Short mmCIF file of C-alpha atoms and ligand atoms in Angstrom, two decimals:
data_model
loop_
_atom_site.label_atom_id
_atom_site.label_comp_id
_atom_site.label_asym_id
_atom_site.label_seq_id
_atom_site.Cartn_x
_atom_site.Cartn_y
_atom_site.Cartn_z
CA MET A 1 -44.48 -111.04 -132.44
CA ARG A 2 -46.94 -112.46 -134.99
CA HIS A 3 -47.58 -110.29 -138.04
CA VAL A 4 -50.96 -110.60 -139.71
CA ALA A 5 -52.21 -108.87 -142.87
CA VAL A 6 -55.96 -108.71 -143.37
CA ILE A 7 -56.98 -107.73 -146.90
CA GLY A 8 -60.28 -105.86 -146.84
CA SER A 9 -61.64 -103.54 -144.16
CA GLY A 10 -65.29 -104.57 -144.13
CA PRO A 11 -67.07 -106.47 -141.34
CA ALA A 12 -65.15 -109.72 -142.03
CA GLY A 13 -61.82 -107.86 -141.87
CA TYR A 14 -62.51 -106.01 -138.61
CA TYR A 15 -64.11 -108.98 -136.85
CA THR A 16 -61.04 -111.02 -137.79
CA ALA A 17 -58.72 -108.33 -136.44
CA GLU A 18 -60.75 -108.23 -133.22
CA ALA A 19 -60.60 -112.03 -132.90
CA CYS A 20 -56.81 -112.00 -133.48
CA GLN A 21 -56.42 -109.33 -130.77
CA LYS A 22 -58.47 -111.38 -128.33
CA THR A 23 -56.56 -114.57 -129.18
CA PHE A 24 -52.99 -113.22 -129.20
CA GLY A 25 -53.22 -110.11 -127.02
CA GLU A 26 -50.07 -107.99 -127.26
CA ASP A 27 -48.31 -110.67 -129.28
CA VAL A 28 -49.80 -109.65 -132.63
CA ARG A 29 -49.62 -106.75 -135.09
CA ILE A 30 -52.43 -106.54 -137.63
CA ASP A 31 -52.40 -104.49 -140.81
CA ILE A 32 -55.78 -104.06 -142.50
CA VAL A 33 -55.13 -103.27 -146.16
CA ASP A 34 -57.89 -101.83 -148.37
CA ARG A 35 -57.88 -100.67 -151.97
CA LEU A 36 -60.18 -97.75 -151.05
CA PRO A 37 -59.03 -94.77 -148.97
CA VAL A 38 -61.97 -95.41 -146.61
CA PRO A 39 -62.63 -98.33 -144.26
CA PHE A 40 -65.67 -100.49 -143.41
CA GLY A 41 -66.51 -102.00 -146.83
CA LEU A 42 -70.13 -103.10 -147.02
CA ILE A 43 -71.12 -101.05 -143.98
CA ARG A 44 -70.30 -97.88 -145.84
CA SER A 45 -71.21 -98.84 -149.40
CA GLY A 46 -73.53 -101.87 -149.21
CA VAL A 47 -75.90 -101.44 -146.26
CA ALA A 48 -78.82 -99.28 -147.39
CA PRO A 49 -78.46 -95.56 -146.60
CA ASP A 50 -81.84 -95.57 -144.80
CA HIS A 51 -80.68 -98.37 -142.47
CA GLN A 52 -78.51 -96.21 -140.25
CA SER A 53 -78.95 -98.38 -137.17
CA ILE A 54 -77.11 -101.24 -138.96
CA LYS A 55 -74.30 -98.85 -139.94
CA HIS A 56 -73.66 -98.02 -136.27
CA VAL A 57 -71.68 -101.27 -136.00
CA SER A 58 -68.77 -99.36 -137.57
CA ARG A 59 -68.26 -97.76 -134.13
CA ARG A 60 -67.23 -101.19 -132.91
CA TYR A 61 -64.76 -101.55 -135.78
CA GLU A 62 -63.42 -98.08 -135.01
CA ALA A 63 -62.65 -99.19 -131.45
CA VAL A 64 -60.58 -102.06 -132.91
CA ALA A 65 -58.94 -99.74 -135.43
CA LEU A 66 -57.82 -97.33 -132.71
CA THR A 67 -55.88 -99.91 -130.70
CA ASP A 68 -52.10 -99.89 -130.94
CA ASN A 69 -51.71 -103.27 -132.57
CA VAL A 70 -54.08 -102.61 -135.49
CA ARG A 71 -53.35 -100.34 -138.48
CA PHE A 72 -55.42 -99.28 -141.50
CA VAL A 73 -53.42 -99.24 -144.74
CA GLY A 74 -55.83 -97.65 -147.22
CA ASN A 75 -55.55 -96.84 -150.92
CA VAL A 76 -53.37 -99.92 -151.54
CA THR A 77 -54.50 -102.58 -154.01
CA VAL A 78 -53.29 -106.11 -153.36
CA GLY A 79 -52.56 -107.81 -156.66
CA GLU A 80 -51.40 -104.48 -158.16
CA GLN A 81 -49.20 -102.49 -155.75
CA VAL A 82 -48.23 -105.54 -153.74
CA SER A 83 -48.67 -109.21 -154.62
CA ILE A 84 -49.98 -112.00 -152.42
CA GLU A 85 -46.60 -113.70 -152.74
CA GLU A 86 -44.85 -110.60 -151.38
CA LEU A 87 -47.31 -110.33 -148.50
CA LEU A 88 -46.75 -113.99 -147.62
CA GLY A 89 -43.03 -113.20 -147.45
CA LEU A 90 -43.65 -110.30 -145.05
CA TYR A 91 -46.42 -111.61 -142.75
CA ASP A 92 -46.96 -114.80 -140.75
CA ALA A 93 -50.53 -114.91 -142.06
CA VAL A 94 -52.42 -113.21 -144.89
CA ILE A 95 -56.21 -113.26 -144.51
CA LEU A 96 -58.40 -112.40 -147.49
CA ALA A 97 -61.51 -110.52 -146.35
CA THR A 98 -62.25 -109.02 -149.75
CA GLY A 99 -66.00 -109.73 -149.73
CA ALA A 100 -67.97 -110.30 -152.90
CA PRO A 101 -68.19 -106.95 -154.68
CA ALA A 102 -68.91 -108.25 -158.21
CA ASP A 103 -72.37 -109.07 -159.54
CA ARG A 104 -73.27 -112.63 -160.46
CA PRO A 105 -73.78 -112.29 -164.19
CA LEU A 106 -77.36 -112.23 -165.48
CA ASP A 107 -76.87 -114.63 -168.31
CA ILE A 108 -79.80 -113.83 -170.63
CA PRO A 109 -80.02 -112.11 -174.02
CA GLY A 110 -80.21 -108.31 -173.68
CA ALA A 111 -78.50 -108.23 -170.26
CA ASP A 112 -75.91 -105.86 -171.76
CA LEU A 113 -78.47 -103.26 -172.93
CA PRO A 114 -78.25 -99.78 -171.42
CA GLY A 115 -80.72 -99.59 -168.54
CA VAL A 116 -79.75 -103.04 -167.19
CA VAL A 117 -77.54 -102.84 -164.10
CA GLY A 118 -76.34 -105.22 -161.43
CA SER A 119 -77.11 -104.58 -157.78
CA ALA A 120 -73.42 -104.07 -156.90
CA ALA A 121 -73.36 -101.12 -159.28
CA PHE A 122 -76.80 -99.78 -158.35
CA VAL A 123 -76.31 -100.09 -154.59
CA GLY A 124 -72.76 -98.71 -154.93
CA TRP A 125 -74.13 -95.75 -156.88
CA TYR A 126 -76.67 -94.64 -154.25
CA ASN A 127 -74.17 -95.39 -151.49
CA GLY A 128 -71.27 -93.38 -152.93
CA HIS A 129 -68.85 -96.17 -153.87
CA PRO A 130 -66.14 -94.59 -156.06
CA ASP A 131 -66.38 -97.44 -158.61
CA HIS A 132 -70.00 -96.58 -159.36
CA GLU A 133 -70.33 -92.82 -158.94
CA ALA A 134 -70.76 -92.34 -162.71
CA LEU A 135 -73.57 -94.91 -163.15
CA ALA A 136 -76.36 -92.33 -163.63
CA PRO A 137 -79.21 -94.86 -164.12
CA VAL A 138 -82.02 -93.72 -166.38
CA LEU A 139 -85.25 -93.47 -164.37
CA ASP A 140 -87.48 -91.91 -167.02
CA GLY A 141 -89.95 -94.74 -167.70
CA PRO A 142 -92.97 -95.80 -165.65
CA GLY A 143 -91.72 -99.38 -165.18
CA ALA A 144 -88.72 -100.80 -163.30
CA VAL A 145 -87.92 -104.47 -162.81
CA VAL A 146 -85.90 -105.86 -159.91
CA ILE A 147 -84.73 -109.44 -160.45
CA GLY A 148 -84.31 -111.69 -157.39
CA ASN A 149 -86.12 -112.43 -154.14
CA GLY A 150 -83.43 -111.58 -151.58
CA ASN A 151 -82.93 -108.65 -149.23
CA VAL A 152 -80.91 -106.74 -151.81
CA ALA A 153 -83.94 -106.81 -154.14
CA LEU A 154 -85.98 -105.35 -151.27
CA ASP A 155 -83.39 -102.62 -150.66
CA VAL A 156 -83.40 -101.62 -154.33
CA ALA A 157 -87.21 -101.64 -154.62
CA ARG A 158 -87.55 -99.57 -151.43
CA ILE A 159 -84.96 -97.00 -152.52
CA LEU A 160 -86.78 -96.60 -155.86
CA ALA A 161 -90.12 -96.23 -154.09
CA LYS A 162 -89.29 -93.82 -151.28
CA SER A 163 -90.14 -90.15 -151.42
CA GLU A 164 -87.42 -87.57 -150.85
CA ALA A 165 -88.78 -86.85 -147.36
CA GLU A 166 -88.34 -90.53 -146.45
CA PHE A 167 -84.58 -90.19 -146.97
CA ALA A 168 -84.33 -87.71 -144.10
CA GLY A 169 -81.74 -88.99 -141.64
CA SER A 170 -80.14 -91.27 -144.26
CA ASP A 171 -76.70 -90.92 -145.83
CA ILE A 172 -77.85 -91.43 -149.42
CA VAL A 173 -75.45 -89.51 -151.64
CA GLY A 174 -76.51 -86.24 -153.24
CA HIS A 175 -76.16 -87.45 -156.86
CA ALA A 176 -78.60 -90.32 -156.17
CA LEU A 177 -81.10 -88.16 -154.32
CA GLU A 178 -81.02 -85.70 -157.19
CA ARG A 179 -81.72 -88.40 -159.81
CA LEU A 180 -84.38 -90.15 -157.72
CA ARG A 181 -86.19 -86.86 -157.13
CA GLY A 182 -89.29 -86.74 -159.30
CA HIS A 183 -88.47 -89.91 -161.28
CA ALA A 184 -91.21 -91.30 -163.51
CA ILE A 185 -91.41 -94.82 -162.06
CA ASN A 186 -94.83 -95.88 -160.83
CA ARG A 187 -94.44 -99.64 -160.88
CA VAL A 188 -91.52 -101.65 -159.51
CA THR A 189 -91.91 -105.34 -160.36
CA ILE A 190 -89.90 -107.77 -158.23
CA LEU A 191 -89.37 -110.99 -160.19
CA GLY A 192 -88.96 -114.21 -158.21
CA ARG A 193 -88.23 -117.34 -160.19
CA ARG A 194 -89.79 -119.42 -157.39
CA GLY A 195 -92.69 -118.82 -154.98
CA PRO A 196 -93.50 -117.05 -151.69
CA HIS A 197 -92.24 -120.02 -149.64
CA GLN A 198 -88.82 -119.82 -151.35
CA ILE A 199 -88.04 -116.13 -150.79
CA ALA A 200 -84.70 -115.15 -149.23
CA MET A 201 -86.19 -111.98 -147.67
CA THR A 202 -86.28 -111.38 -143.91
CA PRO A 203 -89.37 -110.15 -142.02
CA LYS A 204 -88.03 -106.79 -140.86
CA GLU A 205 -86.94 -105.79 -144.35
CA LEU A 206 -90.14 -107.11 -145.95
CA GLY A 207 -92.31 -105.37 -143.35
CA GLU A 208 -90.85 -101.98 -144.29
CA LEU A 209 -92.62 -102.16 -147.67
CA GLY A 210 -95.94 -101.98 -145.86
CA HIS A 211 -95.14 -98.55 -144.38
CA LEU A 212 -93.97 -96.47 -147.31
CA GLU A 213 -95.38 -93.00 -147.86
CA ARG A 214 -96.22 -93.17 -151.55
CA ALA A 215 -95.79 -96.86 -152.42
CA ALA A 216 -97.53 -100.12 -151.52
CA PRO A 217 -96.75 -103.78 -152.17
CA ARG A 218 -99.05 -105.89 -154.33
CA VAL A 219 -99.11 -109.67 -154.11
CA ASP A 220 -101.38 -112.12 -155.92
CA ALA A 221 -103.18 -114.39 -153.43
CA ALA A 222 -103.24 -117.13 -156.08
CA ASP A 223 -99.45 -117.56 -155.74
CA PHE A 224 -99.64 -119.05 -152.24
CA PRO A 225 -99.93 -122.71 -151.33
CA PRO A 226 -102.76 -123.55 -148.87
CA ALA A 227 -102.26 -121.72 -145.54
CA GLU A 228 -101.64 -125.02 -143.68
CA ALA A 229 -98.40 -125.43 -145.65
CA ASP A 230 -96.88 -122.45 -143.78
CA ALA A 231 -96.60 -124.57 -140.63
CA ALA A 232 -93.66 -126.47 -142.14
CA LEU A 233 -91.61 -123.26 -142.57
CA ASP A 234 -89.03 -122.14 -140.04
CA PRO A 235 -90.32 -119.30 -137.81
CA GLY A 236 -88.56 -116.45 -139.65
CA GLN A 237 -89.73 -117.63 -143.05
CA ARG A 238 -93.26 -118.15 -141.70
CA LYS A 239 -93.27 -114.54 -140.53
CA SER A 240 -92.13 -113.34 -143.96
CA VAL A 241 -94.80 -115.39 -145.70
CA ALA A 242 -97.43 -114.06 -143.27
CA LEU A 243 -96.39 -110.53 -144.26
CA LEU A 244 -96.76 -111.42 -147.94
CA ARG A 245 -100.20 -112.90 -147.25
CA GLY A 246 -101.10 -109.64 -145.52
CA PHE A 247 -99.93 -107.67 -148.56
CA ALA A 248 -102.14 -109.87 -150.77
CA GLU A 249 -105.18 -108.90 -148.70
CA SER A 250 -104.54 -105.17 -148.51
CA ARG A 251 -105.68 -102.57 -151.03
CA SER A 252 -104.00 -99.24 -151.66
CA ASP A 253 -104.34 -96.19 -153.87
CA LYS A 254 -100.75 -95.04 -153.38
CA PRO A 255 -99.17 -93.85 -156.64
CA ILE A 256 -96.33 -96.41 -156.76
CA GLU A 257 -96.96 -100.17 -156.84
CA ILE A 258 -94.34 -102.69 -155.78
CA VAL A 259 -95.54 -105.82 -157.53
CA PHE A 260 -94.31 -109.23 -156.38
CA ASP A 261 -94.33 -111.38 -159.49
CA PHE A 262 -93.66 -114.95 -158.31
CA PHE A 263 -92.94 -118.02 -160.44
CA ALA A 264 -91.50 -115.58 -162.97
CA ARG A 265 -88.14 -116.21 -164.61
CA PRO A 266 -86.56 -113.53 -166.82
CA ILE A 267 -85.47 -115.06 -170.12
CA ALA A 268 -84.57 -111.96 -172.17
CA ILE A 269 -84.44 -108.18 -172.07
CA GLU A 270 -85.55 -106.36 -175.18
CA GLY A 271 -85.58 -102.81 -176.46
CA ASP A 272 -84.46 -100.48 -179.21
CA GLY A 273 -80.94 -99.56 -178.10
CA ARG A 274 -81.91 -99.69 -174.40
CA ALA A 275 -84.00 -101.80 -172.06
CA GLU A 276 -87.72 -101.43 -172.68
CA ARG A 277 -89.17 -104.74 -171.48
CA VAL A 278 -88.24 -107.95 -169.69
CA ILE A 279 -89.51 -111.16 -171.26
CA VAL A 280 -90.57 -113.47 -168.48
CA GLU A 281 -91.41 -117.17 -168.49
CA ARG A 282 -93.93 -118.49 -166.00
CA THR A 283 -92.42 -121.28 -163.90
CA ALA A 284 -93.61 -124.10 -161.66
CA LEU A 285 -91.66 -125.94 -158.96
CA ASP A 286 -90.43 -129.45 -159.63
CA GLY A 287 -90.27 -132.15 -156.92
CA ASP A 288 -86.91 -130.79 -155.68
CA GLY A 289 -88.21 -127.23 -155.34
CA ARG A 290 -86.45 -125.99 -158.48
CA ALA A 291 -88.04 -123.57 -160.93
CA VAL A 292 -88.98 -125.17 -164.25
CA GLY A 293 -90.24 -123.15 -167.22
CA THR A 294 -93.84 -123.76 -168.33
CA GLY A 295 -93.41 -122.28 -171.79
CA GLU A 296 -95.88 -119.45 -171.06
CA THR A 297 -94.22 -116.05 -171.58
CA TYR A 298 -95.19 -112.41 -171.21
CA ALA A 299 -93.50 -108.99 -171.24
CA VAL A 300 -93.02 -106.61 -168.30
CA PRO A 301 -92.30 -103.02 -169.43
CA ALA A 302 -89.12 -101.67 -167.82
CA GLY A 303 -86.72 -98.86 -168.63
CA LEU A 304 -84.60 -99.87 -165.65
CA VAL A 305 -83.71 -103.47 -164.79
CA VAL A 306 -81.72 -104.13 -161.63
CA SER A 307 -80.40 -107.66 -161.28
CA CYS A 308 -80.16 -108.63 -157.59
CA ILE A 309 -79.20 -112.27 -157.97
CA GLY A 310 -76.15 -112.48 -155.73
CA TYR A 311 -72.46 -111.65 -155.85
CA ARG A 312 -69.02 -113.08 -156.56
CA THR A 313 -65.56 -112.55 -155.12
CA PRO A 314 -63.18 -111.35 -157.84
CA PRO A 315 -60.09 -113.58 -158.14
CA ILE A 316 -56.64 -112.36 -157.10
CA ALA A 317 -53.56 -113.44 -159.07
CA GLY A 318 -51.84 -116.37 -157.39
CA VAL A 319 -54.78 -117.35 -155.14
CA PRO A 320 -56.60 -120.67 -155.80
CA TYR A 321 -60.13 -119.84 -156.94
CA ASP A 322 -63.38 -121.81 -157.11
CA ALA A 323 -64.93 -120.38 -160.28
CA ARG A 324 -68.22 -122.26 -159.87
CA ALA A 325 -68.83 -120.90 -156.38
CA GLY A 326 -67.34 -117.48 -157.21
CA ARG A 327 -65.02 -117.38 -154.18
CA PHE A 328 -61.55 -118.45 -153.09
CA ALA A 329 -60.99 -122.21 -152.94
CA ASN A 330 -60.62 -123.01 -149.23
CA VAL A 331 -61.25 -125.59 -146.55
CA GLU A 332 -62.89 -123.88 -143.57
CA GLY A 333 -60.96 -120.72 -144.41
CA ARG A 334 -57.59 -122.32 -145.10
CA ILE A 335 -56.38 -121.70 -148.65
CA ALA A 336 -52.66 -122.55 -148.51
CA PRO A 337 -49.96 -122.37 -145.82
CA GLY A 338 -50.16 -118.85 -144.34
CA LEU A 339 -53.08 -117.87 -146.58
CA TYR A 340 -56.68 -117.75 -145.34
CA ALA A 341 -60.10 -116.44 -146.42
CA VAL A 342 -62.89 -115.13 -144.22
CA GLY A 343 -66.43 -113.80 -144.64
CA TRP A 344 -68.04 -113.73 -148.08
CA ALA A 345 -64.64 -114.39 -149.72
CA ARG A 346 -64.62 -117.71 -147.83
CA ARG A 347 -68.24 -118.88 -147.83
CA GLY A 348 -70.05 -116.84 -150.50
CA PRO A 349 -72.47 -113.94 -150.18
CA THR A 350 -74.89 -115.08 -147.49
CA GLY A 351 -75.73 -114.22 -143.91
CA THR A 352 -75.94 -111.03 -141.92
CA ILE A 353 -73.18 -108.64 -140.84
CA GLY A 354 -72.98 -110.52 -137.52
CA THR A 355 -72.33 -113.87 -139.25
CA ASN A 356 -68.81 -112.56 -139.87
CA ARG A 357 -68.00 -112.45 -136.17
CA PRO A 358 -67.79 -116.22 -135.53
CA ASP A 359 -66.11 -116.45 -138.91
CA GLY A 360 -63.31 -114.20 -137.63
CA PHE A 361 -62.90 -116.31 -134.50
CA LEU A 362 -62.67 -119.49 -136.58
CA ILE A 363 -59.72 -118.01 -138.49
CA ALA A 364 -58.06 -116.84 -135.24
CA GLU A 365 -58.35 -120.43 -133.94
CA HIS A 366 -56.71 -121.71 -137.14
CA LEU A 367 -53.89 -119.19 -136.69
CA ALA A 368 -53.33 -120.29 -133.10
CA GLU A 369 -53.04 -123.89 -134.33
CA ASP A 370 -51.01 -123.20 -137.49
CA LEU A 371 -48.71 -120.57 -135.95
CA PRO A 372 -47.73 -121.76 -132.51
CA GLN A 373 -44.97 -119.17 -132.59
CA ALA A 374 -43.94 -116.19 -134.68
CA SER A 375 -41.57 -116.84 -137.56
CA GLY A 376 -39.56 -113.60 -137.38
CA LYS A 377 -41.00 -112.10 -140.57
CA PRO A 378 -40.75 -108.29 -140.80
CA GLY A 379 -44.48 -107.49 -140.95
CA ARG A 380 -45.45 -103.82 -141.19
CA ALA A 381 -41.89 -102.47 -141.42
CA GLY A 382 -41.37 -104.62 -144.51
CA LEU A 383 -44.66 -103.51 -146.08
CA ASP A 384 -43.92 -99.84 -145.42
CA ALA A 385 -40.52 -100.13 -147.12
CA LEU A 386 -42.00 -101.90 -150.12
CA LEU A 387 -44.90 -99.43 -150.54
CA ALA A 388 -42.61 -96.43 -150.12
CA ALA A 389 -40.30 -97.80 -152.83
CA ARG A 390 -43.34 -98.10 -155.12
CA GLY A 391 -44.54 -94.57 -154.39
CA ALA A 392 -47.85 -95.70 -152.84
CA ASP A 393 -50.03 -92.94 -151.38
CA VAL A 394 -51.09 -94.76 -148.21
CA VAL A 395 -54.15 -93.56 -146.29
CA THR A 396 -54.00 -94.11 -142.53
CA PHE A 397 -56.84 -94.38 -140.01
CA ARG A 398 -55.95 -90.87 -138.85
CA ASP A 399 -56.45 -89.69 -142.47
CA TRP A 400 -59.81 -91.47 -142.51
CA GLN A 401 -60.83 -89.64 -139.34
CA ARG A 402 -60.22 -86.35 -141.15
CA ILE A 403 -62.24 -87.51 -144.18
CA ASP A 404 -64.99 -88.67 -141.81
CA LYS A 405 -65.08 -85.30 -140.10
CA ALA A 406 -65.19 -83.45 -143.43
CA GLU A 407 -68.10 -85.66 -144.63
CA VAL A 408 -70.04 -85.08 -141.41
CA GLU A 409 -69.46 -81.33 -141.65
CA ARG A 410 -70.81 -81.10 -145.22
CA ALA A 411 -73.93 -83.20 -144.48
CA ARG A 412 -77.40 -81.97 -145.41
CA THR A 413 -79.53 -80.92 -142.44
CA GLY A 414 -80.46 -84.03 -140.49
CA ALA A 415 -78.21 -86.37 -142.52
CA PRO A 416 -75.33 -88.13 -140.77
CA ARG A 417 -72.87 -87.36 -143.56
CA GLU A 418 -72.51 -86.39 -147.22
CA LYS A 419 -70.02 -88.85 -148.68
CA PHE A 420 -67.24 -87.94 -151.05
CA THR A 421 -67.70 -90.24 -154.01
CA SER A 422 -64.45 -90.16 -155.97
CA ILE A 423 -60.99 -91.30 -154.98
CA GLU A 424 -59.63 -87.82 -155.74
CA THR A 425 -62.08 -86.01 -153.45
CA LEU A 426 -61.57 -88.59 -150.71
CA LEU A 427 -57.81 -88.15 -150.91
CA GLY A 428 -58.22 -84.38 -151.01
CA ALA A 429 -60.35 -84.45 -147.86
CA ARG A 430 -57.46 -85.93 -145.87
CA GLY A 431 -55.86 -82.54 -145.70
CA GLY A 432 -59.06 -80.85 -144.52
CA SER A 433 -60.09 -79.54 -141.15
P1 NAP B 1 -79.71 -113.79 -151.88
O1 NAP B 1 -80.30 -113.66 -150.55
O2 NAP B 1 -78.86 -114.97 -152.18
O3 NAP B 1 -80.89 -113.72 -152.97
C1 NAP B 1 -80.64 -113.88 -154.33
C2 NAP B 1 -81.97 -114.06 -155.05
O4 NAP B 1 -81.68 -114.09 -156.45
C3 NAP B 1 -82.70 -115.36 -154.72
O5 NAP B 1 -84.07 -115.08 -154.61
C4 NAP B 1 -82.42 -116.23 -155.95
O6 NAP B 1 -83.45 -117.14 -156.23
C5 NAP B 1 -82.38 -115.19 -157.04
N1 NAP B 1 -81.65 -115.61 -158.22
C6 NAP B 1 -80.40 -116.12 -158.29
N2 NAP B 1 -80.06 -116.35 -159.56
C7 NAP B 1 -81.13 -116.00 -160.33
C8 NAP B 1 -81.39 -115.99 -161.71
N3 NAP B 1 -80.48 -116.40 -162.58
N4 NAP B 1 -82.59 -115.53 -162.14
C9 NAP B 1 -83.51 -115.11 -161.25
N5 NAP B 1 -83.33 -115.07 -159.92
C10 NAP B 1 -82.14 -115.53 -159.47
O7 NAP B 1 -78.77 -112.56 -152.25
P2 NAP B 1 -78.85 -110.99 -151.96
O8 NAP B 1 -80.23 -110.47 -151.97
O9 NAP B 1 -77.83 -110.43 -152.88
O10 NAP B 1 -78.29 -110.85 -150.47
C11 NAP B 1 -76.97 -111.26 -150.11
C12 NAP B 1 -76.88 -111.42 -148.60
O11 NAP B 1 -76.91 -110.14 -147.97
C13 NAP B 1 -78.03 -112.21 -148.01
O12 NAP B 1 -77.58 -113.01 -146.97
C14 NAP B 1 -78.94 -111.12 -147.49
O13 NAP B 1 -79.83 -111.52 -146.48
C15 NAP B 1 -77.93 -110.10 -147.01
N6 NAP B 1 -78.54 -108.77 -146.94
C16 NAP B 1 -79.12 -108.41 -145.76
C17 NAP B 1 -79.75 -107.18 -145.66
C18 NAP B 1 -80.42 -106.81 -144.36
O14 NAP B 1 -80.35 -107.56 -143.42
N7 NAP B 1 -81.06 -105.65 -144.27
C19 NAP B 1 -79.80 -106.32 -146.75
C20 NAP B 1 -79.20 -106.71 -147.93
C21 NAP B 1 -78.57 -107.95 -148.01
P3 NAP B 1 -83.33 -118.70 -155.84
O15 NAP B 1 -83.64 -118.77 -154.38
O16 NAP B 1 -84.35 -119.34 -156.69
O17 NAP B 1 -81.92 -119.12 -156.14
#
């Protein structure tokens, strides 16, 4: 019997478990360890609450979780309650699927002022991640700035712009809905340090901005290259740019503007004890497509600044780490004998949920090559003994099913669930109905 520990229960973790099942059949036991008492990682706390159709993929992970050779070991932090070295002693393979839950730092003066938050914190807050339940962002000014031109920037702008009615059917948490209700923001400025051709936004997500009840996108037609230049773009990007061109032509009298400010690089955040404005430098592209400052600066008023400039994988003691790339040092997922990385922890924070599926199969292929036969390690029995000796309060998949049921039962009318947002309430809900 091969014993595999997967650390992290998000998409990368479950796709890897599924790939290991398919590759080794009955000859494998997989423990999926997570520091939270709930599974599914980014599906639960990263995917926007108004994108329920994407969240349905968790049903597929549930099917994997409910098979006999896969276990969920929740509420256990690797690196604290059990070390990587210990896991390597217990399992034939340890696969890090820990994602990239930390914000890439916004390295400009004033980035530490109150009112400036990273997208991991902001998204985690409206999605009920226990690490961010206390964020309570201040939404009292008319201006908000979102830094970055990726899909996370779009998510954040859309959540700030939607009316309460538009959250019907979502699983946005109550504390976020409460704070967003009646906020004073009437202009959300999305800063892109490069131009419309360089955005990292996808058409479906961009298109949603054109159908909001009380908000409309605003784009300056002067920011585009000549229309003929769009022909050189790949089809998806061409579609996105066509949407932006459409936004530039449309007029709206909706009360909230979502302003795309291209060729705009934030260089400082200023304010008296809290964020009040972002100082922006106008940029131009150099021959290699990089943003270069022109020296022209201006201020964008903002009481809230959300930095959506990408993520990093936090290091784990004893695991080789590539600090420049912000992920584990690896070659195609191999870190060291018996130790692997998959998903964002392997390749950085890019791609869709589905990108993790082939990633999982790649690791399963490596395992088949590197582990032609089991080594006789104890696997789950060894982990259980170690965690019991340390007094760990392990959450099982059965426990999660009870938490799930309790969340669904307390949902607002029409909402799929009302999440518990602290570790204590999540653990308490295990004993419920
Ligand atoms: P992303 O796609 O990598 O976008 C990051 C953006 O931040 C880029 O526009 C980048 O500009 C900009 N940026 C980086 N450093 C900056 C700096 N110092 N100052 C100003 N701007 C800076 O990252 P993301 O939006 O966090 O998304 C992560 C992944 O999740 C992506 O693959 C995304 O598609 C995916 N995602 C998908 C969905 C969905 O499908 N609905 C939703 C959310 C996220 P440059 O290009 O100039 O570097």
